[in-house]
Each structure stands twice: as C-alpha cells, then as structure tokens.
mmCIF file of C-alpha atoms and ligand atoms in Angstrom:
data_model
loop_
_atom_site.group_PDB
_atom_site.id
_atom_site.type_symbol
_atom_site.label_atom_id
_atom_site.label_comp_id
_atom_site.label_asym_id
_atom_site.label_seq_id
_atom_site.Cartn_x
_atom_site.Cartn_y
_atom_site.Cartn_z
ATOM 1 C CA MET A 122 -5.408 9.114 24.573
ATOM 2 C CA LYS A 123 -7.570 10.112 21.651
ATOM 3 C CA ILE A 124 -9.294 6.972 20.368
ATOM 4 C CA ILE A 125 -10.805 6.922 16.888
ATOM 5 C CA ILE A 126 -12.810 3.872 15.835
ATOM 6 C CA LEU A 127 -13.422 3.480 12.097
ATOM 7 C CA LYS A 128 -15.018 0.695 10.094
ATOM 8 C CA THR A 129 -12.147 -0.494 7.950
ATOM 9 C CA ALA A 130 -8.370 -0.568 7.801
ATOM 10 C CA GLU A 131 -8.670 1.348 4.521
ATOM 11 C CA GLU A 132 -10.479 4.256 6.212
ATOM 12 C CA ILE A 133 -7.872 4.276 8.947
ATOM 13 C CA GLY A 134 -5.154 4.408 6.303
ATOM 14 C CA VAL A 135 -6.696 7.568 4.838
ATOM 15 C CA GLU A 136 -7.005 9.332 8.205
ATOM 16 C CA ALA A 137 -3.630 8.278 9.571
ATOM 17 C CA ALA A 138 -1.858 9.246 6.343
ATOM 18 C CA LYS A 139 -3.414 12.694 6.598
ATOM 19 C CA ILE A 140 -1.769 13.277 9.979
ATOM 20 C CA PHE A 141 1.624 12.523 8.425
ATOM 21 C CA THR A 142 1.150 14.476 5.195
ATOM 22 C CA ASP A 143 -0.231 17.502 7.099
ATOM 23 C CA GLU A 144 2.873 17.400 9.275
ATOM 24 C CA VAL A 145 5.139 17.279 6.207
ATOM 25 C CA LYS A 146 3.245 20.190 4.611
ATOM 26 C CA ASN A 147 3.485 22.308 7.785
ATOM 27 C CA ASN A 148 7.003 21.284 8.718
ATOM 28 C CA PRO A 149 8.862 20.095 5.564
ATOM 29 C CA SER A 150 11.972 19.075 7.507
ATOM 30 C CA CYS A 151 10.112 17.051 10.113
ATOM 31 C CA VAL A 152 11.428 13.828 11.663
ATOM 32 C CA LEU A 153 9.142 10.807 11.359
ATOM 33 C CA GLY A 154 9.351 7.546 13.293
ATOM 34 C CA LEU A 155 8.036 4.676 11.188
ATOM 35 C CA ALA A 156 6.820 1.129 11.702
ATOM 36 C CA THR A 157 6.688 -1.971 9.535
ATOM 37 C CA GLY A 158 4.247 -4.891 9.459
ATOM 38 C CA ALA A 159 0.876 -5.344 7.797
ATOM 39 C CA THR A 160 -0.901 -2.589 9.748
ATOM 40 C CA PRO A 161 0.738 0.548 8.281
ATOM 41 C CA ILE A 162 0.470 -0.559 4.634
ATOM 42 C CA PRO A 163 -2.816 1.351 3.919
ATOM 43 C CA THR A 164 -1.322 4.428 5.616
ATOM 44 C CA TYR A 165 1.793 4.249 3.456
ATOM 45 C CA LYS A 166 -0.340 3.755 0.337
ATOM 46 C CA ASN A 167 -2.284 6.918 1.152
ATOM 47 C CA ILE A 168 0.861 8.930 1.924
ATOM 48 C CA GLN A 169 2.126 7.961 -1.551
ATOM 49 C CA LYS A 170 -1.260 8.910 -3.046
ATOM 50 C CA THR A 171 -1.097 12.400 -1.526
ATOM 51 C CA PHE A 172 2.482 12.757 -2.750
ATOM 52 C CA ASN A 173 1.413 11.773 -6.279
ATOM 53 C CA GLU A 174 -1.320 14.388 -6.204
ATOM 54 C CA GLY A 175 1.434 17.016 -5.883
ATOM 55 C CA GLY A 176 2.117 19.992 -3.661
ATOM 56 C CA ILE A 177 4.151 18.083 -1.090
ATOM 57 C CA THR A 178 7.811 17.082 -0.962
ATOM 58 C CA PHE A 179 9.668 14.681 1.323
ATOM 59 C CA LYS A 180 13.145 15.758 0.285
ATOM 60 C CA ASP A 181 13.918 17.356 3.651
ATOM 61 C CA VAL A 182 12.044 14.780 5.760
ATOM 62 C CA LYS A 183 14.092 12.427 7.933
ATOM 63 C CA THR A 184 12.767 9.024 8.964
ATOM 64 C CA TYR A 185 13.851 6.599 11.680
ATOM 65 C CA ASN A 186 12.424 3.108 11.683
ATOM 66 C CA LEU A 187 11.521 1.458 14.941
ATOM 67 C CA ASP A 188 13.325 -1.818 14.502
ATOM 68 C CA GLU A 189 15.239 -4.233 12.300
ATOM 69 C CA TYR A 190 15.889 -7.971 12.460
ATOM 70 C CA CYS A 191 19.345 -9.177 13.439
ATOM 71 C CA ASP A 192 21.471 -11.257 11.087
ATOM 72 C CA LEU A 193 19.255 -10.732 8.059
ATOM 73 C CA PRO A 194 20.976 -9.136 5.047
ATOM 74 C CA LYS A 195 19.736 -5.600 4.372
ATOM 75 C CA ALA A 196 18.682 -6.663 0.847
ATOM 76 C CA ASP A 197 16.690 -9.688 2.063
ATOM 77 C CA LYS A 198 13.039 -9.478 1.011
ATOM 78 C CA ASN A 199 12.012 -9.655 4.674
ATOM 79 C CA SER A 200 14.333 -6.979 6.040
ATOM 80 C CA TYR A 201 12.550 -3.911 7.281
ATOM 81 C CA TYR A 202 14.876 -1.882 5.055
ATOM 82 C CA THR A 203 13.400 -3.663 2.003
ATOM 83 C CA PHE A 204 9.847 -3.407 3.347
ATOM 84 C CA MET A 205 10.048 0.349 3.834
ATOM 85 C CA HIS A 206 11.487 0.959 0.393
ATOM 86 C CA GLU A 207 8.840 -1.211 -1.277
ATOM 87 C CA GLN A 208 5.886 0.061 0.742
ATOM 88 C CA LEU A 209 6.761 3.739 1.069
ATOM 89 C CA PHE A 210 10.111 5.272 0.183
ATOM 90 C CA ASN A 211 10.306 4.200 -3.489
ATOM 91 C CA GLY A 212 7.055 6.051 -4.129
ATOM 92 C CA LEU A 213 8.245 9.357 -2.601
ATOM 93 C CA ASP A 214 10.999 11.879 -3.338
ATOM 94 C CA ILE A 215 12.627 11.168 0.035
ATOM 95 C CA LEU A 216 16.434 11.073 -0.060
ATOM 96 C CA GLU A 217 18.165 7.801 0.742
ATOM 97 C CA GLU A 218 20.559 9.580 3.117
ATOM 98 C CA ASN A 219 17.538 10.761 5.140
ATOM 99 C CA VAL A 220 16.092 7.305 5.842
ATOM 100 C CA HIS A 221 17.548 5.611 8.883
ATOM 101 C CA PHE A 222 17.530 2.102 10.275
ATOM 102 C CA LEU A 223 19.215 0.240 13.073
ATOM 103 C CA ASP A 224 21.861 -2.041 11.545
ATOM 104 C CA GLY A 225 20.829 -5.552 12.557
ATOM 105 C CA ASN A 226 24.056 -6.929 11.090
ATOM 106 C CA THR A 227 26.379 -4.957 13.320
ATOM 107 C CA THR A 228 29.047 -6.777 15.303
ATOM 108 C CA ASP A 229 28.715 -4.227 18.123
ATOM 109 C CA CYS A 230 25.051 -3.890 19.081
ATOM 110 C CA GLU A 231 25.697 -1.578 21.975
ATOM 111 C CA ALA A 232 27.608 0.939 19.848
ATOM 112 C CA GLU A 233 25.050 0.662 17.049
ATOM 113 C CA CYS A 234 22.136 1.328 19.417
ATOM 114 C CA LYS A 235 23.931 4.306 20.922
ATOM 115 C CA ARG A 236 24.686 5.659 17.429
ATOM 116 C CA TYR A 237 20.995 5.402 16.501
ATOM 117 C CA ASP A 238 19.684 7.064 19.656
ATOM 118 C CA ASP A 239 22.282 9.853 19.363
ATOM 119 C CA GLU A 240 21.309 10.421 15.731
ATOM 120 C CA ILE A 241 17.623 10.713 16.604
ATOM 121 C CA ASN A 242 18.402 13.123 19.413
ATOM 122 C CA ASN A 243 20.751 15.175 17.207
ATOM 123 C CA ALA A 244 18.002 15.391 14.587
ATOM 124 C CA GLY A 245 15.864 17.106 17.240
ATOM 125 C CA GLY A 246 13.833 14.027 18.245
ATOM 126 C CA ILE A 247 10.868 12.457 16.501
ATOM 127 C CA ASP A 248 7.936 14.704 15.622
ATOM 128 C CA ILE A 249 5.431 11.914 14.921
ATOM 129 C CA GLN A 250 5.945 8.245 15.713
ATOM 130 C CA LEU A 251 3.801 5.667 13.924
ATOM 131 C CA LEU A 252 3.187 2.439 15.844
ATOM 132 C CA GLY A 253 1.457 -0.880 15.315
ATOM 133 C CA ILE A 254 0.867 -3.197 18.255
ATOM 134 C CA GLY A 255 1.794 -6.846 18.657
ATOM 135 C CA ASN A 256 -0.724 -9.489 19.716
ATOM 136 C CA ASN A 257 1.171 -9.438 23.025
ATOM 137 C CA ALA A 258 0.967 -5.604 23.168
ATOM 138 C CA HIS A 259 4.575 -5.034 22.088
ATOM 139 C CA ILE A 260 5.443 -1.702 20.476
ATOM 140 C CA GLY A 261 8.508 -1.642 18.296
ATOM 141 C CA PHE A 262 9.959 -4.939 19.457
ATOM 142 C CA ASN A 263 9.615 -4.053 23.132
ATOM 143 C CA GLU A 264 8.261 -7.378 24.302
ATOM 144 C CA PRO A 265 6.465 -7.851 27.646
ATOM 145 C CA ALA A 266 9.136 -7.479 30.340
ATOM 146 C CA ASP A 267 9.734 -6.695 33.998
ATOM 147 C CA GLU A 268 10.742 -3.093 33.323
ATOM 148 C CA PHE A 269 10.150 -0.500 30.640
ATOM 149 C CA THR A 270 13.182 -0.140 28.392
ATOM 150 C CA THR A 271 14.995 3.113 27.711
ATOM 151 C CA GLY A 272 17.168 3.470 24.573
ATOM 152 C CA SER A 273 17.613 1.132 21.598
ATOM 153 C CA PHE A 274 18.725 -2.394 22.426
ATOM 154 C CA LYS A 275 18.991 -5.975 21.154
ATOM 155 C CA VAL A 276 15.919 -8.051 21.987
ATOM 156 C CA LYS A 277 15.162 -11.749 21.906
ATOM 157 C CA LEU A 278 11.799 -12.062 20.171
ATOM 158 C CA THR A 279 9.059 -13.895 22.056
ATOM 159 C CA ASP A 280 7.286 -17.006 20.778
ATOM 160 C CA SER A 281 4.159 -14.888 20.209
ATOM 161 C CA THR A 282 6.051 -12.497 17.915
ATOM 162 C CA ILE A 283 7.803 -15.328 16.084
ATOM 163 C CA GLU A 284 4.456 -17.065 15.581
ATOM 164 C CA ALA A 285 2.866 -13.866 14.201
ATOM 165 C CA ASN A 286 5.712 -12.946 11.835
ATOM 166 C CA LYS A 287 7.078 -16.280 10.670
ATOM 167 C CA ILE A 288 4.453 -16.452 7.880
ATOM 168 C CA TYR A 289 6.643 -14.050 5.902
ATOM 169 C CA PHE A 290 9.689 -16.324 6.085
ATOM 170 C CA ASP A 291 8.940 -19.029 3.559
ATOM 171 C CA GLU A 292 12.536 -19.933 2.636
ATOM 172 C CA ASN A 293 14.755 -19.026 5.589
ATOM 173 C CA PRO A 294 13.881 -19.322 9.274
ATOM 174 C CA MET A 295 12.729 -16.143 10.952
ATOM 175 C CA PRO A 296 15.443 -14.330 12.948
ATOM 176 C CA ARG A 297 15.173 -14.773 16.721
ATOM 177 C CA TYR A 298 16.672 -11.395 17.597
ATOM 178 C CA ALA A 299 16.120 -7.806 16.550
ATOM 179 C CA LEU A 300 17.371 -4.326 17.375
ATOM 180 C CA THR A 301 14.615 -1.986 18.484
ATOM 181 C CA MET A 302 14.091 1.516 19.762
ATOM 182 C CA GLY A 303 13.368 1.436 23.485
ATOM 183 C CA ILE A 304 10.205 2.603 25.224
ATOM 184 C CA LYS A 305 11.724 5.824 26.551
ATOM 185 C CA GLN A 306 12.826 6.789 23.041
ATOM 186 C CA ILE A 307 9.335 6.032 21.670
ATOM 187 C CA MET A 308 7.740 8.024 24.498
ATOM 188 C CA SER A 309 9.928 11.025 23.727
ATOM 189 C CA ALA A 310 8.260 11.454 20.302
ATOM 190 C CA LYS A 311 6.227 14.652 20.316
ATOM 191 C CA LYS A 312 3.168 12.854 18.920
ATOM 192 C CA VAL A 313 2.325 9.151 18.655
ATOM 193 C CA VAL A 314 -0.112 7.569 16.194
ATOM 194 C CA LEU A 315 -0.912 3.908 16.931
ATOM 195 C CA ILE A 316 -2.990 1.764 14.594
ATOM 196 C CA ALA A 317 -4.552 -1.588 15.467
ATOM 197 C CA THR A 318 -6.779 -3.569 13.144
ATOM 198 C CA GLY A 319 -8.311 -7.035 13.257
ATOM 199 C CA PRO A 320 -9.643 -9.308 16.013
ATOM 200 C CA LYS A 321 -6.207 -10.648 17.001
ATOM 201 C CA LYS A 322 -5.348 -7.222 18.395
ATOM 202 C CA ALA A 323 -8.495 -6.844 20.538
ATOM 203 C CA GLU A 324 -7.033 -8.151 23.793
ATOM 204 C CA ALA A 325 -3.803 -6.158 23.453
ATOM 205 C CA VAL A 326 -5.866 -3.044 22.683
ATOM 206 C CA ARG A 327 -8.056 -3.523 25.731
ATOM 207 C CA ASN A 328 -5.027 -4.034 27.967
ATOM 208 C CA MET A 329 -3.255 -1.030 26.463
ATOM 209 C CA ILE A 330 -6.187 1.331 27.006
ATOM 210 C CA GLU A 331 -8.105 -0.031 29.986
ATOM 211 C CA GLY A 332 -5.510 -2.007 31.919
ATOM 212 C CA PRO A 333 -2.848 -0.828 34.347
ATOM 213 C CA VAL A 334 0.385 0.700 33.054
ATOM 214 C CA THR A 335 2.815 -2.181 33.240
ATOM 215 C CA ALA A 336 5.888 -3.347 31.338
ATOM 216 C CA GLN A 337 4.053 -6.666 30.878
ATOM 217 C CA VAL A 338 1.807 -4.707 28.482
ATOM 218 C CA PRO A 339 4.403 -2.473 26.824
ATOM 219 C CA ALA A 340 1.842 -0.376 24.898
ATOM 220 C CA SER A 341 0.102 0.579 28.174
ATOM 221 C CA ILE A 342 2.861 3.168 28.734
ATOM 222 C CA LEU A 343 1.145 5.251 26.057
ATOM 223 C CA GLN A 344 -1.503 6.141 28.669
ATOM 224 C CA GLU A 345 1.214 8.453 30.035
ATOM 225 C CA HIS A 346 1.953 10.228 26.738
ATOM 226 C CA ASN A 347 0.209 13.582 26.304
ATOM 227 C CA ASP A 348 -0.402 13.386 22.531
ATOM 228 C CA VAL A 349 -1.453 9.935 21.361
ATOM 229 C CA VAL A 350 -3.988 9.143 18.664
ATOM 230 C CA ILE A 351 -5.140 5.524 18.503
ATOM 231 C CA PHE A 352 -6.933 4.325 15.383
ATOM 232 C CA LEU A 353 -8.924 1.116 15.771
ATOM 233 C CA ASP A 354 -11.209 -0.818 13.498
ATOM 234 C CA GLU A 355 -14.319 -2.362 15.047
ATOM 235 C CA ASP A 356 -12.659 -5.769 15.526
ATOM 236 C CA ALA A 357 -9.668 -4.340 17.350
ATOM 237 C CA ALA A 358 -12.003 -2.214 19.515
ATOM 238 C CA SER A 359 -14.394 -5.093 20.254
ATOM 239 C CA LEU A 360 -13.217 -5.822 23.811
ATOM 240 C CA LEU A 361 -13.194 -2.219 25.038
ATOM 241 C CA LYS A 362 -15.691 -1.687 27.836
ATOM 242 C CA LYS A 363 -16.115 2.078 27.571
HETATM 243 C C1 LIG B 145 7.197 -3.251 13.357
HETATM 244 C C2 LIG B 145 6.869 -3.119 14.753
HETATM 245 C C3 LIG B 145 5.893 -4.025 15.411
HETATM 246 C C4 LIG B 145 4.573 -4.159 14.647
HETATM 247 C C5 LIG B 145 3.656 -5.164 15.325
HETATM 248 C C6 LIG B 145 2.363 -5.348 14.567
HETATM 249 O O1 LIG B 145 8.135 -2.257 12.971
HETATM 250 O O2 LIG B 145 7.417 -2.289 15.376
HETATM 251 O O3 LIG B 145 5.624 -3.558 16.701
HETATM 252 O O4 LIG B 145 3.968 -2.905 14.577
HETATM 253 O O5 LIG B 145 4.302 -6.384 15.458
HETATM 254 O O6 LIG B 145 2.641 -5.968 13.347
HETATM 255 P P1 LIG B 145 1.495 -6.140 12.236
HETATM 256 O O7 LIG B 145 1.173 -4.774 11.781
HETATM 257 O O8 LIG B 145 2.139 -6.963 11.159
HETATM 258 O O9 LIG B 145 0.361 -6.810 12.911
#
C-alpha cells in the first residue's frame, strides 16, 4: 500500500485527479471504476479542470460505478446516476453509452448483477478503481460481514451507513438496500486509488491499514492488492501508529 498524507482534501483532489487524467492521456480507451459520496468531489472537480484545459478526451473512456441505491428512480436527485452526471460526466465529453451503473430498480437483482459483472469483464476489467471508505470501513457498499463478497450483489445497508448518508435525503426516506460491486470485483481492478478525509474516517483507516485482513473491516482486503494508493488528510491519518 502506498500511503500519501496531504494537508487538505483539496490537495488530495489535485493529486488523485492527476492519476486518472494521466491514465486517460496514456490509454484513451481505459476503463475507470468510480465512486460517489462527498470524498471524490474535489477529484472530480480537478478531472473536469484538466479536461477544460484541453488536450484530453474522454470519448473512448468507459466508466463503471461501484454502486446504486435500490428502488430510487434513476432521475432522483439522490441517485448515484444523478450524482455522477452532476459532479463529473456533464463536464466532460464522455459518451452516455460509455457510462455504466447497476440498475437499482431491476426486478431481477441476480440477473442484473451478473449482467454488470459480465460487462466489466468483457470490457477488459477496470484499469483504475476509485474508492472512498465508510465510517465502518465499507468499500462500495460491502458492509462488514462474515466473508468477503465476490461479484455484484444486493446488500442491506447497515445502520452506520444509513446514519452517514441519510443527511442527503431531506424529502424521502433513504433506501435501505443497494446493489454494489463485490470485493473480488473491486480487487480485480489493476490499480486502486482510495481517498479518506476527515476525522470520522480515522478509525476505519487505521483498521484498514494496520489491522488484520478481515471481512469485518472490508477495506482491509486492500492490504492484499499489489497496486493501491491511499490518499489521507491529516485527520483521517490521525490514528495511524506508523
Ligand atoms: C459510494 C461508495 C461508498 C463511499 C463511502 C464514503 O459509491 O462506494 O463506499 O465511498 O460511503 O462516502 P463519503 O465519501 O460520502 O464519506
């Protein structure tokens, strides 16, 4: 694990965005795995900034998002589909047919998850996967569990995740279920970039980096990946011993 500690979330956004834009410049038809939430917003802002400066195109880039809520219309302001368009895609020349999401409104979750995993594999797998981390050390929506998950699946969100994300749901109640890529799929990305900022992430970060590899701390599996970059601000790094 390569761990980079920077002062602010803004600085992390600049550095993390550079990893993604360098990849797109070197490999214009790369496959990117993307995350939602507050953490990647500065990264997405800086990817857009580099795009606006010119000399880079996303028209052959394919993206696969980690997760999507169940039973939330795609056009809802809190769907991850809406989030990604507002925070990133609308500011790039990426093609709509190249951005991919799990369909949280499917009536057949098993078939939908298989479709998604097959599509990722047929695209050649993910070149770089961006991750945030939950306060309970979830990645994607892989909540603490008895075993590491494999492919995409339907998950019941934990109280910790509902507590952290319900602030965004001012009118309607937050969904209790989501579809998410599984741990094995995330681990098969060629490179992983995880960002954690703020004091609420400090314990999860310590457990991810310095604790044992256990499905109770889903992000700890990243200790076994051979190309992981972890960006932390000083708050998120505050409980690390080394
Ligand atoms: C979102 C996702 C989640 C978030 C995590 C942190 O697509 O996969 O694992 O990365 O819940 O969320 P924020 O960044 O809002 O703290």
